[in-house]
Short mmCIF file of C-alpha atoms in Angstrom, two decimals:
data_model
loop_
_atom_site.label_atom_id
_atom_site.label_comp_id
_atom_site.label_asym_id
_atom_site.label_seq_id
_atom_site.Cartn_x
_atom_site.Cartn_y
_atom_site.Cartn_z
CA MET A 41 11.83 18.49 -3.95
CA PHE A 42 9.96 20.84 -6.25
CA PRO A 43 6.90 22.49 -4.63
CA ILE A 44 4.51 20.92 -7.16
CA PHE A 45 5.74 17.47 -6.10
CA GLN A 46 4.64 18.15 -2.56
CA SER A 47 1.30 19.77 -3.34
CA THR A 48 0.27 17.19 -5.93
CA ASP A 49 1.20 14.19 -3.82
CA ALA A 50 -0.32 15.72 -0.70
CA VAL A 51 -3.72 16.01 -2.38
CA LEU A 52 -3.28 12.46 -3.72
CA ALA A 53 -2.60 11.17 -0.20
CA VAL A 54 -5.69 12.89 1.17
CA VAL A 55 -8.18 11.70 -1.44
CA LEU A 56 -6.90 8.14 -1.32
CA CYS A 57 -7.02 8.09 2.48
CA LEU A 58 -10.57 9.47 2.36
CA VAL A 59 -11.84 6.83 -0.05
CA ALA A 60 -9.83 4.08 1.65
CA PHE A 61 -11.09 4.67 5.14
CA ALA A 62 -14.64 5.32 3.96
CA PHE A 63 -14.54 1.98 2.15
CA TRP A 64 -13.12 0.36 5.28
CA VAL A 65 -15.95 1.65 7.47
CA GLN A 66 -18.58 0.41 5.02
CA ARG A 67 -16.99 -2.98 4.44
CA PHE A 68 -16.28 -3.52 8.14
CA LYS A 69 -20.00 -4.17 8.65
CA VAL A 70 -20.21 -6.99 6.10
CA CYS A 71 -17.04 -8.91 6.92
CA LYS A 72 -18.14 -11.77 9.16
CA MET A 73 -14.70 -13.40 9.34
CA ILE A 74 -12.77 -10.29 10.26
CA GLY A 75 -10.57 -11.75 13.05
CA PRO A 76 -8.37 -14.11 10.99
CA ALA A 77 -8.32 -11.60 8.13
CA LEU A 78 -6.88 -8.94 10.43
CA ILE A 79 -4.23 -11.36 11.67
CA ALA A 80 -3.25 -12.18 8.08
CA ILE A 81 -2.86 -8.56 6.93
CA PHE A 82 -0.99 -7.51 10.07
CA CYS A 83 1.35 -10.49 9.63
CA ALA A 84 1.99 -9.24 6.10
CA ILE A 85 2.65 -5.68 7.31
CA PHE A 86 5.00 -6.96 10.02
CA SER A 87 6.84 -9.21 7.56
CA VAL A 88 7.38 -6.43 5.04
CA SER A 89 8.50 -3.97 7.71
CA LEU A 90 10.98 -6.35 9.35
CA VAL A 91 12.49 -7.62 6.10
CA ALA A 92 12.75 -4.11 4.63
CA PHE A 93 14.41 -2.93 7.84
CA ILE A 94 17.00 -5.73 7.75
CA PHE A 95 17.87 -5.35 4.07
CA GLY A 96 17.56 -1.58 4.36
CA CYS A 97 20.39 -1.60 6.88
CA LEU A 98 22.46 -3.76 4.51
CA PHE A 99 21.77 -1.66 1.40
CA ALA A 100 21.59 1.78 3.03
CA ASN A 101 25.14 2.77 2.12
CA SER A 102 25.14 1.02 -1.27
CA ILE A 103 22.25 3.03 -2.72
CA ASP A 104 21.82 6.77 -2.97
CA GLU A 105 19.22 7.68 -0.35
CA GLY A 106 19.03 4.00 0.60
CA TRP A 107 17.23 4.63 3.88
CA LYS A 108 14.56 6.56 2.00
CA VAL A 109 14.16 3.75 -0.53
CA ALA A 110 13.63 1.29 2.33
CA GLY A 111 10.84 3.45 3.73
CA MET A 112 9.30 3.79 0.28
CA PHE A 113 9.30 0.01 -0.22
CA VAL A 114 7.70 -0.56 3.18
CA GLY A 115 5.00 1.91 2.16
CA THR A 116 4.32 0.41 -1.24
CA TYR A 117 4.39 -3.19 0.02
CA THR A 118 1.97 -2.50 2.86
CA GLY A 119 -0.47 -0.28 0.99
CA GLY A 120 0.32 0.27 -2.68
CA SER A 121 2.04 2.78 -4.96
CA SER A 122 0.26 5.79 -3.46
CA ASN A 123 2.12 5.14 -0.20
CA LEU A 124 5.44 4.95 -2.04
CA THR A 125 4.98 8.40 -3.52
CA ALA A 126 3.62 9.85 -0.29
CA ILE A 127 6.61 8.58 1.70
CA ALA A 128 9.00 9.73 -1.03
CA THR A 129 7.57 13.22 -0.66
CA GLY A 130 7.72 13.05 3.12
CA LEU A 131 11.38 12.00 3.04
CA ASN A 132 12.31 14.52 0.31
CA ALA A 133 13.59 11.79 -2.01
CA SER A 134 15.08 12.92 -5.33
CA ALA A 135 13.27 12.43 -8.63
CA SER A 136 15.84 9.85 -9.78
CA THR A 137 15.41 7.83 -6.59
CA ILE A 138 11.62 7.87 -6.94
CA ALA A 139 11.81 6.80 -10.59
CA ALA A 140 14.30 4.02 -9.84
CA ALA A 141 12.17 2.73 -6.95
CA ASN A 142 9.05 2.72 -9.14
CA ALA A 143 10.95 0.94 -11.93
CA ALA A 144 12.23 -1.71 -9.53
CA ASP A 145 8.73 -2.13 -8.16
CA TYR A 146 7.40 -2.87 -11.65
CA VAL A 147 10.30 -5.14 -12.67
CA VAL A 148 10.01 -7.33 -9.56
CA GLY A 149 6.39 -6.70 -8.61
CA MET A 150 4.67 -7.59 -11.88
CA PRO A 151 6.00 -11.19 -12.13
CA THR A 152 5.17 -11.57 -8.44
CA LEU A 153 1.57 -10.53 -9.07
CA VAL A 154 1.28 -13.00 -11.97
CA LEU A 155 2.35 -15.80 -9.62
CA MET A 156 -0.17 -14.61 -7.03
CA PHE A 157 -3.01 -14.77 -9.54
CA LEU A 158 -1.93 -18.32 -10.40
CA ALA A 159 -1.49 -19.30 -6.74
CA PRO A 160 -5.13 -20.23 -5.94
CA THR A 161 -5.22 -22.85 -8.70
CA LEU A 162 -1.75 -24.16 -7.88
CA MET A 163 -2.52 -24.45 -4.17
CA LYS A 164 -5.88 -26.13 -4.69
CA ASN A 165 -4.53 -28.72 -7.15
CA SER A 166 -1.35 -29.55 -5.22
CA LYS A 167 -1.73 -32.52 -2.88
CA LYS A 168 1.64 -31.75 -1.30
CA PHE A 169 0.54 -28.22 -0.50
CA GLN A 170 -2.81 -29.43 0.88
CA LYS A 171 -0.93 -31.80 3.16
CA PHE A 172 1.49 -29.07 4.25
CA TRP A 173 -1.29 -26.49 4.72
CA PRO A 174 -4.55 -28.27 5.66
CA TYR A 175 -6.31 -25.10 6.78
CA SER A 176 -8.77 -23.73 4.21
CA PHE A 177 -12.40 -22.82 3.56
CA THR A 178 -14.93 -25.26 2.16
CA ASP A 179 -16.39 -24.63 -1.29
CA GLU A 180 -19.70 -23.70 0.34
CA GLU A 181 -18.03 -21.09 2.55
CA LEU A 182 -16.19 -19.59 -0.41
CA GLU A 183 -19.38 -19.41 -2.46
CA GLY A 184 -21.06 -17.15 0.11
CA ASP A 185 -24.75 -16.27 0.24
CA GLY A 186 -24.94 -14.74 -3.24
CA ASN A 187 -25.41 -11.18 -1.98
CA GLN A 188 -21.87 -9.98 -2.70
CA LYS A 189 -21.56 -6.78 -4.69
CA GLU A 190 -20.08 -6.82 -8.18
CA LEU A 191 -16.37 -6.05 -8.20
CA MET A 192 -15.22 -3.02 -10.22
CA ALA A 193 -18.81 -1.95 -10.94
CA SER A 194 -19.23 1.39 -12.70
CA GLU A 195 -19.36 4.44 -10.44
CA GLU A 196 -21.21 7.67 -11.04
CA TRP A 197 -20.19 10.98 -9.52
CA SER A 198 -20.97 14.64 -9.98
CA ILE A 199 -18.80 17.72 -10.49
CA LYS A 200 -20.12 19.03 -7.18
CA GLU A 201 -18.81 15.97 -5.33
CA ILE A 202 -15.39 16.30 -6.98
CA ALA A 203 -15.30 20.00 -6.05
CA ILE A 204 -16.14 19.19 -2.43
CA LEU A 205 -13.45 16.48 -2.32
CA LEU A 206 -10.88 18.92 -3.69
CA ALA A 207 -11.91 21.56 -1.17
CA ILE A 208 -11.62 19.08 1.71
CA SER A 209 -8.26 17.89 0.40
CA VAL A 210 -6.84 21.39 0.12
CA ALA A 211 -8.13 22.25 3.61
CA VAL A 212 -6.55 19.14 5.14
CA VAL A 213 -3.25 19.83 3.39
CA ALA A 214 -3.28 23.44 4.57
CA VAL A 215 -3.90 22.44 8.19
CA ALA A 216 -1.25 19.69 8.08
CA THR A 217 1.28 22.03 6.46
CA LYS A 218 0.71 24.68 9.13
CA LEU A 219 1.06 22.18 11.96
CA SER A 220 4.21 20.66 10.43
CA SER A 221 5.83 24.11 10.39
CA PHE A 222 6.16 23.83 14.17
CA MET A 223 8.26 20.65 13.82
CA SER A 224 12.01 20.48 13.36
CA ALA A 225 13.21 21.17 9.82
CA ASP A 226 14.64 17.64 9.56
CA PHE A 227 11.28 15.97 10.26
CA ALA A 228 8.78 18.57 9.02
CA SER A 229 8.23 17.01 5.58
CA ALA A 230 7.70 13.49 6.96
CA GLY A 231 5.54 14.86 9.75
CA ARG A 232 3.42 16.65 7.19
CA ILE A 233 2.59 13.40 5.39
CA LEU A 234 1.75 11.66 8.68
CA LEU A 235 -0.47 14.58 9.68
CA ILE A 236 -2.23 14.47 6.31
CA SER A 237 -2.93 10.74 6.76
CA THR A 238 -4.12 11.17 10.35
CA ILE A 239 -6.37 14.17 9.69
CA SER A 240 -7.80 12.46 6.60
CA ILE A 241 -8.73 9.40 8.63
CA ILE A 242 -10.48 11.62 11.18
CA VAL A 243 -12.33 13.58 8.48
CA ALA A 244 -13.40 10.32 6.81
CA GLN A 245 -15.44 9.47 9.90
CA ILE A 246 -17.92 12.22 9.01
CA PRO A 247 -20.96 10.50 7.40
CA ALA A 248 -21.36 13.22 4.76
CA VAL A 249 -17.75 12.73 3.63
CA ARG A 250 -18.14 8.95 3.40
CA GLN A 251 -21.04 9.43 1.00
CA LEU A 252 -19.03 11.48 -1.51
CA ARG A 253 -18.35 9.62 -4.77
CA GLY A 254 -15.44 9.94 -7.17
CA ALA A 255 -12.57 10.01 -4.70
CA MET A 256 -10.79 7.04 -6.30
CA ASN A 257 -11.02 8.57 -9.77
CA LEU A 258 -9.67 11.86 -8.45
CA GLY A 259 -6.85 10.10 -6.62
CA LEU A 260 -5.80 8.17 -9.71
CA PHE A 261 -5.78 11.38 -11.74
CA PHE A 262 -3.38 13.07 -9.33
CA GLY A 263 -1.31 9.89 -9.14
CA MET A 264 -0.77 9.85 -12.89
CA MET A 265 0.06 13.56 -12.84
CA TYR A 266 2.65 12.96 -10.13
CA LEU A 267 4.38 10.15 -12.01
CA THR A 268 4.47 12.28 -15.16
CA ILE A 269 6.22 15.09 -13.28
CA VAL A 270 8.72 12.60 -11.84
CA GLY A 271 9.48 11.29 -15.33
CA PHE A 272 10.19 14.80 -16.62
CA SER A 273 12.69 15.38 -13.81
CA VAL A 274 14.74 12.17 -14.01
CA ASN A 275 18.46 12.18 -14.75
CA ILE A 276 18.78 9.15 -17.06
CA LYS A 277 22.45 8.48 -16.27
CA GLY A 278 21.87 8.50 -12.52
CA PHE A 279 18.70 6.47 -12.93
CA LEU A 280 20.45 3.64 -14.81
CA THR A 281 23.30 3.60 -12.29
CA SER A 282 21.06 3.14 -9.26
CA ALA A 283 18.25 1.07 -10.80
CA ALA A 284 20.08 -2.29 -10.74
CA THR A 285 20.99 -2.12 -7.05
CA ILE A 286 17.54 -0.87 -6.08
CA THR A 287 15.98 -3.72 -8.09
CA LEU A 288 18.09 -6.24 -6.15
CA PHE A 289 17.01 -4.56 -2.92
CA CYS A 290 13.37 -4.75 -4.04
CA LEU A 291 13.73 -8.45 -4.90
CA CYS A 292 15.16 -9.18 -1.45
CA VAL A 293 12.31 -7.32 0.25
CA ILE A 294 9.54 -9.09 -1.69
CA ALA A 295 11.07 -12.58 -1.48
CA GLY A 296 11.98 -12.22 2.18
CA SER A 297 8.55 -10.83 3.06
CA LEU A 298 6.76 -13.68 1.31
CA ILE A 299 8.84 -16.32 3.10
CA LEU A 300 8.45 -14.73 6.54
CA HIS A 301 4.71 -14.17 6.00
CA VAL A 302 4.21 -17.82 5.07
CA ILE A 303 6.19 -19.04 8.09
CA ILE A 304 4.30 -16.88 10.58
CA THR A 305 0.82 -17.57 9.22
CA ARG A 306 1.51 -21.32 8.99
CA LEU A 307 2.53 -21.37 12.64
CA LEU A 308 -0.68 -19.49 13.47
CA LYS A 309 -2.72 -21.98 11.39
CA ILE A 310 -4.35 -19.25 9.29
CA LYS A 311 -6.41 -20.47 6.32
CA TYR A 312 -4.36 -20.19 3.17
CA GLU A 313 -6.97 -18.06 1.40
CA TYR A 314 -6.46 -15.35 4.01
CA VAL A 315 -2.69 -15.77 3.80
CA LEU A 316 -2.66 -15.17 0.05
CA LEU A 317 -5.12 -12.27 0.09
CA GLY A 318 -3.22 -10.68 2.97
CA ILE A 319 0.13 -10.57 1.19
CA VAL A 320 -1.50 -9.50 -2.09
CA GLY A 321 -3.35 -6.72 -0.27
CA ALA A 322 -0.05 -5.58 1.23
CA ILE A 323 2.26 -5.89 -1.78
CA ALA A 324 -0.32 -4.65 -4.29
CA ASP A 325 -3.55 -3.13 -2.96
CA GLY A 326 -7.10 -3.97 -1.95
CA THR A 327 -8.43 -3.95 -5.51
CA THR A 328 -5.82 -6.48 -6.65
CA SER A 329 -6.51 -8.66 -3.62
CA SER A 330 -10.21 -8.60 -4.49
CA LEU A 331 -9.42 -9.48 -8.10
CA VAL A 332 -7.41 -12.50 -6.93
CA ALA A 333 -10.37 -13.60 -4.79
CA SER A 334 -12.79 -13.01 -7.66
CA GLY A 335 -10.62 -14.88 -10.16
CA ALA A 336 -10.38 -17.83 -7.79
CA ARG A 337 -14.17 -17.75 -7.30
CA TRP A 338 -13.77 -17.02 -3.60
CA LYS A 339 -16.92 -14.92 -3.72
CA SER A 340 -17.32 -14.53 0.03
CA LEU A 341 -13.76 -13.18 0.34
CA VAL A 342 -13.89 -10.43 -2.30
CA SER A 343 -14.85 -7.79 0.28
CA VAL A 344 -12.34 -9.21 2.76
CA GLY A 345 -9.56 -8.82 0.19
CA MET A 346 -10.48 -5.19 -0.33
CA LEU A 347 -10.55 -4.62 3.42
CA MET A 348 -7.07 -6.09 3.83
CA GLY A 349 -5.66 -3.72 1.23
CA VAL A 350 -7.37 -0.76 2.87
CA ILE A 351 -5.85 -1.59 6.26
CA GLY A 352 -2.43 -1.90 4.64
CA GLY A 353 -2.90 1.45 2.95
CA VAL A 354 -3.85 3.15 6.20
CA CYS A 355 -0.81 1.68 8.01
CA GLY A 356 1.66 2.13 5.16
CA ASN A 357 2.66 5.78 5.66
CA TYR A 358 3.22 5.32 9.38
CA VAL A 359 5.33 2.16 9.25
CA GLY A 360 7.21 3.28 6.13
CA ILE A 361 8.41 6.55 7.63
CA THR A 362 9.16 4.84 10.96
CA VAL A 363 11.32 2.17 9.31
CA ALA A 364 13.14 4.77 7.21
CA TYR A 365 14.15 6.85 10.22
CA LEU A 366 15.16 3.75 12.20
CA ILE A 367 17.50 2.72 9.37
CA ARG A 368 18.88 6.24 9.17
CA MET A 369 19.51 6.27 12.92
CA ILE A 370 21.26 2.88 12.94
CA THR A 371 23.35 3.24 9.77
CA GLY A 372 24.02 6.96 9.93
CA ALA A 373 23.13 7.22 6.23
#
């Protein structure tokens, strides 16, 4: 990997972890129905991890850096695209592999998201589904008390806050990089990403850090920069060769995860609103999960959807790297 890949994505990982965990801490206080929501998102994380592990073992030797791709897909389908790029950096994936994985994610993921936005209406209007899955909220419960905050409201921030966020990010990266230098060369890069995530979560507990605004904007800026650099470095011939197989792998992971998630949550009798928001929060992110809730007029669950995505994002780097190394150990890839 080029040095700028690592430094750019490292800062991205820090700022997103900071804003994610800060949001989690704030939202944790307003989520009254947190128990079933936690079960739903952890079922989604488990489903993605298990399915990606199984198909990762099958595809590991059919795809260049297949075990790395499996870890990247676990990351992105438990916490979003930022986890995919963070894990790719931690596993030293090539630019072509990263580009192919992102392309497969868009090809398979976008139609999946369209179906998920349509799902609330389809589930509510289907008598067969209501008979199969009788567990749901009442209209009054979904309406809430009217005190929910507006989703995607405008955010103001100052240059000073951005400067402080950058300074914290660079400091966390520096500490994590130094600590990872004591690890074995084979695991140092992955360990560095895990250290960045862990230290960021700890730093995010500081009240003054939680009050800083603009972290999401800063994170998105670095994310776009990272993807631009990846695009400049792609070998088109190699990309086209690997993209089809990786897309098939991606399809298997998403379809298998959805099926397993539905089976587990149905057995646990989880309300279908939580089930849908949980898998959306995992496969996409908290914002998308909140948008699904908002579009379905599940006003009381908008914050819960965001929380689910945040939990997935926090867990994504850990489970993604773990699954990748398990596949590598079993397949010898």
